[in-house]
Short mmCIF file of C-alpha atoms in Angstrom, two decimals:
data_model
loop_
_atom_site.label_atom_id
_atom_site.label_comp_id
_atom_site.label_asym_id
_atom_site.label_seq_id
_atom_site.Cartn_x
_atom_site.Cartn_y
_atom_site.Cartn_z
CA MET A 50 -158.93 -12.89 -144.61
CA LYS A 51 -157.41 -12.86 -141.17
CA GLU A 52 -156.80 -10.22 -138.54
CA ALA A 53 -153.36 -8.64 -138.66
CA ALA A 54 -152.78 -9.73 -135.05
CA LYS A 55 -152.83 -13.35 -136.28
CA ILE A 56 -150.17 -12.94 -138.98
CA GLN A 57 -147.33 -15.45 -138.53
CA VAL A 58 -143.82 -15.81 -139.89
CA GLY A 59 -143.95 -17.67 -143.21
CA ASN A 60 -147.46 -16.53 -144.17
CA ILE A 61 -147.84 -15.23 -147.70
CA ILE A 62 -150.14 -12.23 -147.82
CA LEU A 63 -151.66 -10.21 -150.64
CA ILE A 64 -151.54 -6.40 -150.34
CA HIS A 65 -152.67 -4.21 -153.26
CA ASN A 66 -152.41 -7.20 -155.63
CA GLU A 67 -148.79 -7.89 -154.64
CA LEU A 68 -147.52 -10.97 -152.80
CA TYR A 69 -145.35 -10.70 -149.68
CA LYS A 70 -143.76 -13.34 -147.47
CA VAL A 71 -143.87 -12.49 -143.75
CA LEU A 72 -140.36 -12.58 -142.21
CA SER A 73 -141.32 -11.27 -138.77
CA ALA A 74 -144.42 -10.00 -137.01
CA SER A 75 -144.47 -8.28 -133.64
CA PHE A 76 -147.35 -6.97 -131.57
CA SER A 77 -146.81 -3.82 -129.52
CA GLY A 78 -148.71 -1.18 -127.65
CA THR A 79 -149.51 -0.03 -124.14
CA ALA A 80 -152.59 1.12 -122.29
CA LYS A 81 -151.89 4.67 -123.49
CA ALA A 82 -150.37 3.98 -126.91
CA GLU A 83 -152.38 2.46 -129.72
CA LYS A 84 -151.75 -1.23 -130.28
CA GLN A 85 -150.12 -2.17 -133.57
CA VAL A 86 -148.68 -5.10 -135.49
CA LYS A 87 -145.34 -4.41 -137.15
CA VAL A 88 -144.62 -6.79 -140.04
CA SER A 89 -141.32 -7.24 -141.90
CA MET A 90 -141.92 -8.82 -145.26
CA LYS A 91 -140.32 -9.58 -148.60
CA SER A 92 -142.04 -9.01 -151.94
CA ILE A 93 -142.47 -12.01 -154.22
CA PRO A 94 -140.80 -12.51 -156.66
CA GLU A 95 -138.62 -9.37 -156.50
CA GLY A 96 -137.32 -10.07 -153.01
CA LYS A 97 -137.49 -6.44 -151.84
CA PHE A 98 -137.78 -5.96 -148.08
CA GLN A 99 -140.52 -3.79 -146.62
CA GLU A 100 -142.02 -3.04 -143.22
CA LYS A 101 -145.67 -2.26 -142.66
CA VAL A 102 -147.66 -1.42 -139.56
CA PHE A 103 -151.21 -2.74 -139.20
CA HIS A 104 -153.96 -2.10 -136.68
CA PRO A 105 -154.50 -5.47 -134.88
CA ASP A 106 -158.12 -5.73 -136.11
CA GLU A 107 -157.23 -4.81 -139.70
CA LYS A 108 -158.05 -7.58 -142.18
CA VAL A 109 -155.19 -9.02 -144.23
CA GLU A 110 -155.57 -11.46 -147.11
CA ASP A 111 -153.56 -14.56 -146.18
CA ILE A 112 -153.16 -16.64 -149.32
CA THR A 113 -150.46 -19.02 -148.10
CA PRO A 114 -150.68 -21.38 -151.07
CA PRO A 115 -150.36 -25.17 -151.16
CA HIS A 116 -147.01 -26.68 -152.01
CA LYS A 117 -145.55 -29.34 -154.29
CA LYS A 118 -142.39 -31.36 -153.71
CA ALA A 119 -139.69 -30.47 -156.23
CA GLN A 120 -136.01 -31.15 -156.74
CA TYR A 121 -133.37 -28.49 -157.43
CA THR A 122 -131.72 -29.24 -160.79
CA TYR A 123 -129.61 -26.22 -161.84
CA SER A 124 -129.47 -22.43 -162.05
CA ASP A 125 -128.35 -19.66 -164.37
CA ASN A 126 -127.86 -15.90 -163.89
CA GLU A 127 -131.60 -15.13 -163.80
CA ASN A 128 -133.47 -18.27 -162.73
CA ILE A 129 -133.28 -21.34 -160.54
CA TYR A 130 -134.71 -24.55 -162.00
CA PHE A 131 -136.62 -27.33 -160.28
CA MET A 132 -138.28 -30.57 -161.33
CA ASP A 133 -141.71 -31.51 -159.96
CA ASP A 134 -141.32 -34.83 -158.07
CA GLU A 135 -144.69 -36.14 -159.35
CA THR A 136 -144.95 -34.93 -162.95
CA PHE A 137 -141.19 -34.56 -163.66
CA GLU A 138 -141.93 -31.22 -165.35
CA GLN A 139 -139.25 -28.56 -164.99
CA PHE A 140 -140.02 -25.01 -163.97
CA ALA A 141 -138.03 -21.86 -163.28
CA MET A 142 -138.16 -19.47 -160.33
CA PRO A 143 -136.61 -15.96 -160.42
CA ARG A 144 -133.43 -15.62 -158.34
CA GLY A 145 -135.00 -12.67 -156.46
CA ILE A 146 -137.19 -15.10 -154.54
CA PHE A 147 -134.15 -16.75 -152.99
CA GLY A 148 -131.80 -13.96 -151.92
CA ASN A 149 -128.74 -15.49 -150.20
CA ARG A 150 -130.46 -18.86 -149.98
CA SER A 151 -129.50 -19.57 -153.60
CA LEU A 152 -125.89 -20.02 -152.41
CA PHE A 153 -126.93 -23.12 -150.47
CA LEU A 154 -128.83 -25.10 -153.09
CA LYS A 155 -127.35 -28.52 -153.88
CA GLU A 156 -128.28 -30.49 -156.97
CA GLY A 157 -130.85 -33.13 -156.08
CA ASP A 158 -132.07 -31.46 -152.86
CA SER A 159 -135.86 -31.63 -152.46
CA PHE A 160 -137.96 -28.67 -151.32
CA ASN A 161 -141.61 -27.74 -150.88
CA VAL A 162 -142.35 -25.14 -153.56
CA ARG A 163 -145.43 -22.95 -153.16
CA PHE A 164 -147.56 -22.02 -156.19
CA PHE A 165 -150.01 -19.16 -156.69
CA ASN A 166 -152.07 -18.89 -159.90
CA ASP A 167 -150.07 -21.84 -161.30
CA ALA A 168 -146.76 -19.99 -160.89
CA PRO A 169 -144.06 -20.91 -158.35
CA VAL A 170 -143.81 -18.08 -155.80
CA ASP A 171 -141.91 -19.37 -152.77
CA ILE A 172 -139.85 -22.21 -151.38
CA ASP A 173 -139.85 -23.67 -147.88
CA PHE A 174 -136.16 -23.47 -147.02
CA PRO A 175 -134.61 -24.68 -143.76
CA SER A 176 -133.66 -21.94 -141.30
CA ARG A 177 -130.33 -23.70 -140.60
CA ILE A 178 -127.97 -25.31 -143.09
CA LYS A 179 -125.12 -27.65 -142.17
CA LEU A 180 -121.90 -27.27 -144.17
CA LYS A 181 -118.35 -28.48 -143.75
CA VAL A 182 -115.46 -26.02 -143.41
CA SER A 183 -113.10 -26.75 -146.32
CA GLN A 184 -110.41 -24.14 -145.52
CA ALA A 185 -109.66 -22.38 -142.26
CA PRO A 186 -106.63 -20.42 -141.07
CA GLN A 187 -105.09 -21.18 -137.67
CA ALA A 188 -106.69 -19.46 -134.69
CA ILE A 189 -105.12 -16.12 -133.78
CA HIS A 190 -104.75 -15.71 -130.03
CA ASP A 191 -103.64 -12.08 -129.94
CA GLY A 192 -107.06 -10.81 -128.88
CA SER A 193 -107.39 -8.63 -131.98
CA SER A 194 -110.33 -10.50 -133.45
CA VAL A 195 -113.02 -12.82 -132.21
CA TYR A 196 -113.80 -14.03 -135.74
CA LYS A 197 -111.86 -15.32 -138.73
CA LYS A 198 -112.84 -16.00 -142.36
CA VAL A 199 -113.26 -19.60 -143.50
CA ARG A 200 -114.27 -21.18 -146.81
CA LEU A 201 -117.17 -23.63 -146.81
CA GLU A 202 -117.63 -26.72 -148.98
CA ASN A 203 -119.88 -24.75 -151.37
CA GLY A 204 -117.13 -22.14 -151.93
CA ILE A 205 -118.53 -19.20 -149.97
CA GLU A 206 -116.59 -17.46 -147.22
CA ILE A 207 -118.09 -16.49 -143.87
CA ASP A 208 -116.90 -15.21 -140.50
CA VAL A 209 -116.74 -17.80 -137.71
CA PRO A 210 -115.33 -17.93 -134.16
CA GLN A 211 -111.58 -18.58 -133.82
CA PHE A 212 -112.09 -22.15 -132.50
CA ILE A 213 -113.59 -23.42 -135.78
CA LYS A 214 -111.13 -25.49 -137.80
CA GLU A 215 -110.93 -27.19 -141.19
CA GLY A 216 -113.23 -30.21 -141.39
CA ASP A 217 -115.69 -28.91 -138.77
CA LEU A 218 -119.39 -29.13 -139.57
CA ILE A 219 -121.13 -25.83 -138.81
CA GLU A 220 -124.67 -24.48 -138.95
CA ILE A 221 -125.36 -21.21 -140.73
CA ASP A 222 -128.42 -19.08 -141.41
CA PRO A 223 -128.98 -19.25 -145.19
CA GLU A 224 -130.91 -15.97 -145.20
CA THR A 225 -128.06 -13.92 -143.67
CA THR A 226 -125.11 -16.30 -144.35
CA GLN A 227 -124.07 -15.92 -140.70
CA TYR A 228 -122.57 -18.57 -138.45
CA ILE A 229 -125.01 -19.98 -135.87
CA ASP A 230 -123.27 -22.87 -134.11
CA ARG A 231 -120.96 -25.84 -134.45
CA ALA A 232 -123.09 -28.72 -135.75
CA LYS A 233 -123.24 -32.18 -134.32
CA ALA A 234 -122.04 -34.90 -136.68
CA GLU A 235 -124.87 -36.87 -138.26
CA GLU A 236 -125.23 -40.58 -137.60
CA GLY A 237 -122.85 -42.70 -139.61
CA GLY A 238 -120.08 -40.08 -139.32
CA LYS A 239 -121.37 -37.81 -142.08
#
């Protein structure tokens, strides 16, 4: 158990026998107003978003579980499948756990998968993903739009600034699928 004021992004907490992953936690209050901790969280495995307000001294059960290294193998309409790097056993995780992040899984990628009661409940996913722009229209300089739609190497389309062109490597937020920045080329020209 930990005080609500010490909740951090990424913690997995147990509330009324349900698991939630903390997406954001902010502390607020003034000398006159009561202090509070506002937490945005996502239920596991359903992936439903919820906000809850705690008193800073309120006890919260932090059960952030240990992780195992696993490799993404494939997915179907309901589940995403991984292989444990040590035992080579395959296991499935419901798509609801991933949200938009499932769009950015590549076969063979390794992740830290968190388990609770011997069931996979969460995955440590990078907050930024680098992808190459595979199709991009010419920039429009008429001032009508700051953004244009491009297609990425994994087939999804996102809005990016006009200066992005085909072949550029960009960083996007896998949770929101939004453009973050133009990425620097990796060593070796990749």
